[in-house]
Backbone as CSV, one residue per row, in Angstrom:
resi,resn,N_x,N_y,N_z,CA_x,CA_y,CA_z,C_x,C_y,C_z
1,MET,89.276,64.799,141.187,90.191,64.480,140.243,89.461,65.591,139.396
2,LYS,90.233,65.546,137.924,90.305,66.076,136.810,89.991,65.513,135.727
3,ARG,88.619,65.527,134.954,88.388,65.373,134.335,88.125,65.442,132.863
4,SER,88.072,65.691,131.960,88.141,66.020,130.416,86.666,65.749,129.720
5,GLN,85.958,66.226,128.699,84.817,65.256,128.892,85.290,64.690,127.135
6,LYS,85.068,63.879,126.668,85.310,63.275,126.298,83.898,63.074,124.712
7,LYS,84.280,63.373,123.022,83.519,62.700,122.418,82.682,61.493,122.728
8,LEU,81.400,61.348,122.631,80.805,60.202,122.899,79.429,60.524,121.974
9,THR,79.306,59.632,121.490,78.226,58.742,120.402,76.751,59.558,121.329
10,SER,75.766,59.828,120.081,74.526,59.900,120.534,73.472,58.942,121.952
11,GLU,74.114,57.533,121.044,73.281,56.619,122.006,74.038,56.707,123.182
12,TYR,75.518,56.455,123.452,75.507,56.509,125.051,75.546,57.971,125.288
13,LYS,75.190,58.930,125.415,75.289,59.743,125.922,73.326,59.718,126.474
14,ALA,72.762,59.297,125.356,70.878,58.880,125.780,71.107,57.851,126.600
15,GLN,72.064,56.799,126.978,72.414,55.689,128.247,72.959,56.334,128.990
16,LEU,73.671,57.564,129.352,73.960,58.310,130.207,73.017,59.165,130.852
17,ARG,72.104,59.668,130.074,70.804,60.719,130.364,69.794,59.469,131.280
18,ASP,69.710,58.698,130.965,68.753,57.283,131.580,70.172,56.686,132.695
19,GLU,70.755,56.292,132.996,71.333,55.579,134.034,72.280,55.972,134.417
20,GLY,72.598,57.320,133.820,74.075,58.181,134.493,73.494,58.844,136.039
21,THR,74.572,59.898,136.848,74.464,60.648,137.499,74.318,62.152,137.103
22,LYS,72.547,62.619,137.284,72.379,64.165,136.870,72.892,64.751,137.869
23,ILE,74.016,65.854,137.302,74.383,66.578,138.741,73.521,68.323,137.652
24,THR,73.138,69.104,138.597,72.587,69.765,137.855,73.168,71.518,138.582
25,LEU,73.152,72.027,137.629,74.320,73.408,138.042,73.473,74.786,137.951
26,SER,73.702,75.482,139.090,73.101,76.543,138.535,74.289,77.484,138.173
27,PHE,74.201,78.624,137.714,75.068,79.881,136.417,76.413,79.785,137.813
28,ASP,76.255,79.924,138.730,77.277,80.632,140.075,77.664,79.180,140.672
29,ASP,77.525,77.590,139.947,78.435,76.631,140.285,79.089,75.733,139.736
30,TYR,79.697,77.178,138.430,81.190,76.902,137.586,81.856,78.517,136.826
31,THR,82.073,77.854,136.230,83.584,79.358,136.167,83.701,79.096,134.512
32,VAL,83.308,80.135,134.076,83.969,80.081,131.914,85.423,81.101,131.848
33,LYS,85.928,80.039,130.828,87.288,80.485,131.318,87.488,81.285,129.351
34,GLU,88.520,82.159,128.897,88.440,81.863,127.506,89.177,80.913,127.339
35,LYS,89.708,80.573,125.831,90.713,80.049,125.319,91.256,80.290,124.148
36,ARG,92.210,80.792,123.692,92.221,81.895,122.631,93.792,80.778,121.755
37,ARG,93.322,80.407,120.649,94.801,79.303,119.921,94.849,79.946,118.043
38,TYR,96.170,79.651,117.992,96.420,80.290,116.194,97.244,79.314,115.209
39,ALA,97.003,78.816,114.032,96.726,77.908,113.109,97.091,79.029,112.341
40,THR,98.173,78.213,111.537,98.374,78.581,110.313,97.926,77.698,109.464
41,VAL,96.486,78.362,108.555,95.918,77.527,107.482,96.434,77.671,106.036
42,GLN,95.825,77.059,104.959,96.081,77.823,103.412,94.511,78.967,103.280
43,ALA,95.515,79.190,102.776,94.389,80.795,102.941,93.231,80.228,101.567
44,LYS,93.381,79.970,100.858,91.713,79.265,100.164,91.461,77.972,100.737
45,ASP,92.158,77.331,101.742,90.384,76.560,102.473,89.693,77.486,103.477
46,TYR,90.592,78.534,104.136,90.432,79.105,105.057,88.586,80.467,104.071
47,TYR,88.986,80.617,103.227,88.230,81.580,102.667,87.649,80.810,101.433
48,SER,87.782,79.762,101.108,87.190,78.828,100.464,85.033,79.647,99.728
49,ASP,84.362,79.830,100.676,83.130,80.129,100.029,82.606,81.608,100.286
50,SER,83.897,81.868,99.699,84.422,83.642,100.299,84.602,84.364,99.138
51,LEU,84.418,85.110,98.539,85.378,86.595,97.615,86.106,86.553,98.087
52,LYS,86.716,86.956,98.951,88.197,86.680,99.538,89.887,85.860,99.148
53,SER,88.413,84.662,98.753,90.204,83.093,97.802,90.343,83.521,97.263
54,ALA,89.575,84.834,96.230,90.037,84.707,94.938,91.418,86.248,95.345
55,MET,91.632,86.240,96.405,92.528,87.515,96.519,94.004,86.546,97.095
56,TYR,93.699,85.470,97.102,94.880,84.509,97.587,95.220,83.556,96.467
57,ASN,96.755,83.245,96.499,97.058,82.296,95.546,97.132,80.653,96.448
58,SER,97.054,79.425,95.639,96.971,78.018,96.376,97.848,77.814,97.841
59,HIS,99.263,78.401,97.732,100.248,78.746,99.064,100.244,79.273,99.780
60,ASP,99.883,80.478,99.620,99.294,81.815,100.426,98.822,80.875,102.050
61,GLU,99.517,80.693,102.996,99.058,80.609,104.292,98.811,82.014,104.512
62,ILE,97.466,82.246,106.150,97.539,83.050,106.867,97.317,81.858,108.630
63,GLU,97.995,83.515,109.296,97.344,82.880,110.853,95.850,82.967,110.736
64,VAL,95.017,82.238,111.890,93.815,82.251,111.942,93.439,82.439,113.643
65,GLU,92.858,82.866,113.954,92.547,82.825,115.418,91.278,82.360,115.931
66,TYR,90.913,81.092,116.868,90.150,80.399,117.266,90.058,80.921,119.111
67,ILE,88.540,81.004,119.316,88.154,80.749,120.206,87.423,79.731,121.151
68,ASP,87.741,80.106,121.673,86.655,78.544,122.818,86.313,78.763,123.633
69,SER,85.331,78.392,124.785,85.423,78.805,126.425,85.190,77.501,126.587
70,ILE,85.914,77.766,127.975,85.990,76.443,128.694,85.309,76.302,130.091
71,ILE,83.811,75.660,129.892,82.956,75.449,130.977,83.642,74.596,132.451
72,GLU,84.171,75.558,133.432,84.489,74.583,134.342,83.638,74.498,135.419
73,ALA,83.462,72.787,136.388,82.505,73.325,137.342,83.228,72.787,138.259
74,ASN,83.848,72.508,139.884,83.913,71.757,140.829,82.573,71.217,141.457
75,VAL,82.085,69.857,141.291,81.616,69.188,142.131,82.074,68.047,143.325
76,GLU,81.505,67.891,144.383,81.597,67.364,145.407,81.026,66.181,144.699
77,ILE,81.292,64.420,145.087,80.781,63.039,144.911,81.311,62.521,146.052
78,ASP,80.706,62.125,146.775,80.653,60.840,147.974,82.136,61.553,148.200
79,GLY,82.419,62.698,148.547,83.470,63.147,149.588,84.493,64.062,148.798
80,LEU,84.429,63.524,147.482,85.926,64.171,146.796,85.654,64.908,145.955
81,ILE,86.038,65.640,145.272,86.237,67.179,144.331,86.028,66.270,142.670
82,HIS,85.045,66.626,142.306,85.482,65.642,140.851,85.297,67.726,139.963
83,THR,85.931,67.266,138.602,86.213,68.589,138.203,85.571,68.337,136.711
84,PHE,85.012,68.936,135.997,84.480,68.526,135.042,84.664,69.798,133.786
85,GLU,84.738,69.504,133.346,85.375,70.956,132.157,84.554,71.184,130.544
86,CYS,84.180,71.241,129.413,84.060,71.390,128.989,84.879,72.450,127.682
87,SER,84.747,72.440,126.472,84.429,72.919,125.819,83.859,73.359,124.598
88,VAL,83.891,74.998,124.507,82.341,75.070,123.829,82.907,76.214,122.757
89,PRO,83.283,75.810,121.615,83.900,76.733,120.288,82.319,78.420,120.361
90,LEU,82.563,79.025,121.279,81.993,80.749,121.516,82.690,81.382,122.983
91,ASP,82.874,82.191,122.321,83.420,82.966,122.880,82.805,83.558,123.884
92,LYS,83.588,83.813,125.406,83.627,83.641,126.307,82.216,84.737,126.889
93,ASP,81.691,85.935,126.498,80.351,87.062,126.585,79.330,86.765,125.979
94,ASN,79.681,86.129,124.826,78.427,85.371,124.216,77.973,83.708,124.973
95,LEU,78.578,83.380,125.241,78.404,81.871,126.155,78.089,82.570,127.736
96,LEU,78.695,83.559,127.968,78.021,83.549,129.490,76.791,83.559,129.436
97,ILE,75.712,84.725,128.569,74.539,85.354,127.957,73.652,84.094,127.973
98,LYS,74.207,83.248,126.735,72.784,82.340,127.279,73.238,81.425,128.163
99,LEU,74.301,80.997,128.979,74.067,80.212,130.104,73.313,81.315,131.026
100,TYR,73.326,82.510,131.491,72.485,82.703,132.341,70.487,82.917,131.823
101,MET,71.067,82.799,130.588,69.171,82.527,129.664,69.018,81.422,130.528
102,GLN,69.380,80.487,130.247,69.129,78.901,130.612,69.481,78.993,132.283
103,LYS,69.717,79.319,132.949,69.597,79.439,134.830,70.576,77.846,135.699
104,GLU,69.818,76.892,134.689,70.723,76.222,134.986,70.965,74.537,133.802
105,ILE,72.404,73.796,134.271,72.462,73.460,132.958,72.813,71.933,133.554
106,ASN,72.614,71.192,133.268,73.139,69.177,133.750,74.537,68.886,132.712
107,ILE,75.065,68.103,133.992,76.221,67.022,133.457,75.737,65.566,134.131
108,TYR,75.496,64.703,132.758,75.495,63.826,133.126,77.026,62.614,133.112
109,TYR,76.748,61.788,134.615,77.974,61.314,134.860,77.683,59.963,135.058
110,ASP,78.641,59.098,134.737,78.732,57.871,134.716,80.360,57.279,135.907
111,PRO,79.619,57.053,136.808,81.030,57.440,137.958,82.149,55.590,137.956
112,ASP,81.664,54.849,137.215,81.950,53.492,136.512,82.743,53.344,135.528
113,MET,82.226,54.477,134.473,83.816,54.326,132.902,84.155,55.834,134.067
114,GLY,84.048,57.014,134.424,84.584,58.089,134.368,84.082,58.779,133.319
115,SER,82.823,58.328,132.439,82.638,59.168,130.925,81.442,60.377,131.939
116,TYR,81.738,61.711,130.891,80.389,62.529,131.982,79.933,63.064,129.751
117,PHE,78.994,64.189,129.826,79.064,64.891,128.853,77.925,66.296,129.939
118,PHE,78.259,67.862,129.158,77.416,68.511,129.788,76.813,68.863,128.619
119,ASP,74.833,69.048,128.576,73.925,68.919,128.263,73.654,70.050,128.142
120,LEU,74.564,70.713,126.962,74.254,72.270,126.405,73.611,72.191,124.924
121,HIS,72.203,71.265,125.065,71.719,71.141,123.940,70.801,72.691,123.450
122,PHE,70.935,73.465,124.060,70.120,74.731,123.837,71.140,75.341,123.572
123,LEU,72.599,75.420,122.803,73.728,75.478,122.165,73.163,75.671,120.445
124,ASP,72.630,75.331,120.159,72.475,74.093,119.580,71.656,74.810,118.453
């Protein structure tokens, strides 16, 4: 079963921490992949806080690269393999360093609703 993490409210996350299933993963229990995507944006909007904004007209567009890392864990629950994924707006190398230093991460899972979240508070 493949699931993707939904944006959850802080109240629901607190409820999941209290009532959901806690899945603890060590560094070797998951994989991290990097995803690159590109978007065309208005240069003035992208560089709004920078001196570079003066170099562009209001109609100029630039292509911007966004790098996200995907944490993927395959976990057996009640005889079924569940795949949990989480997208993190950080490049793979930096994320791997932070995850390695943390040693373990937790996923809080609600089997009834199928919702979950990766507790990555140490990245804030």
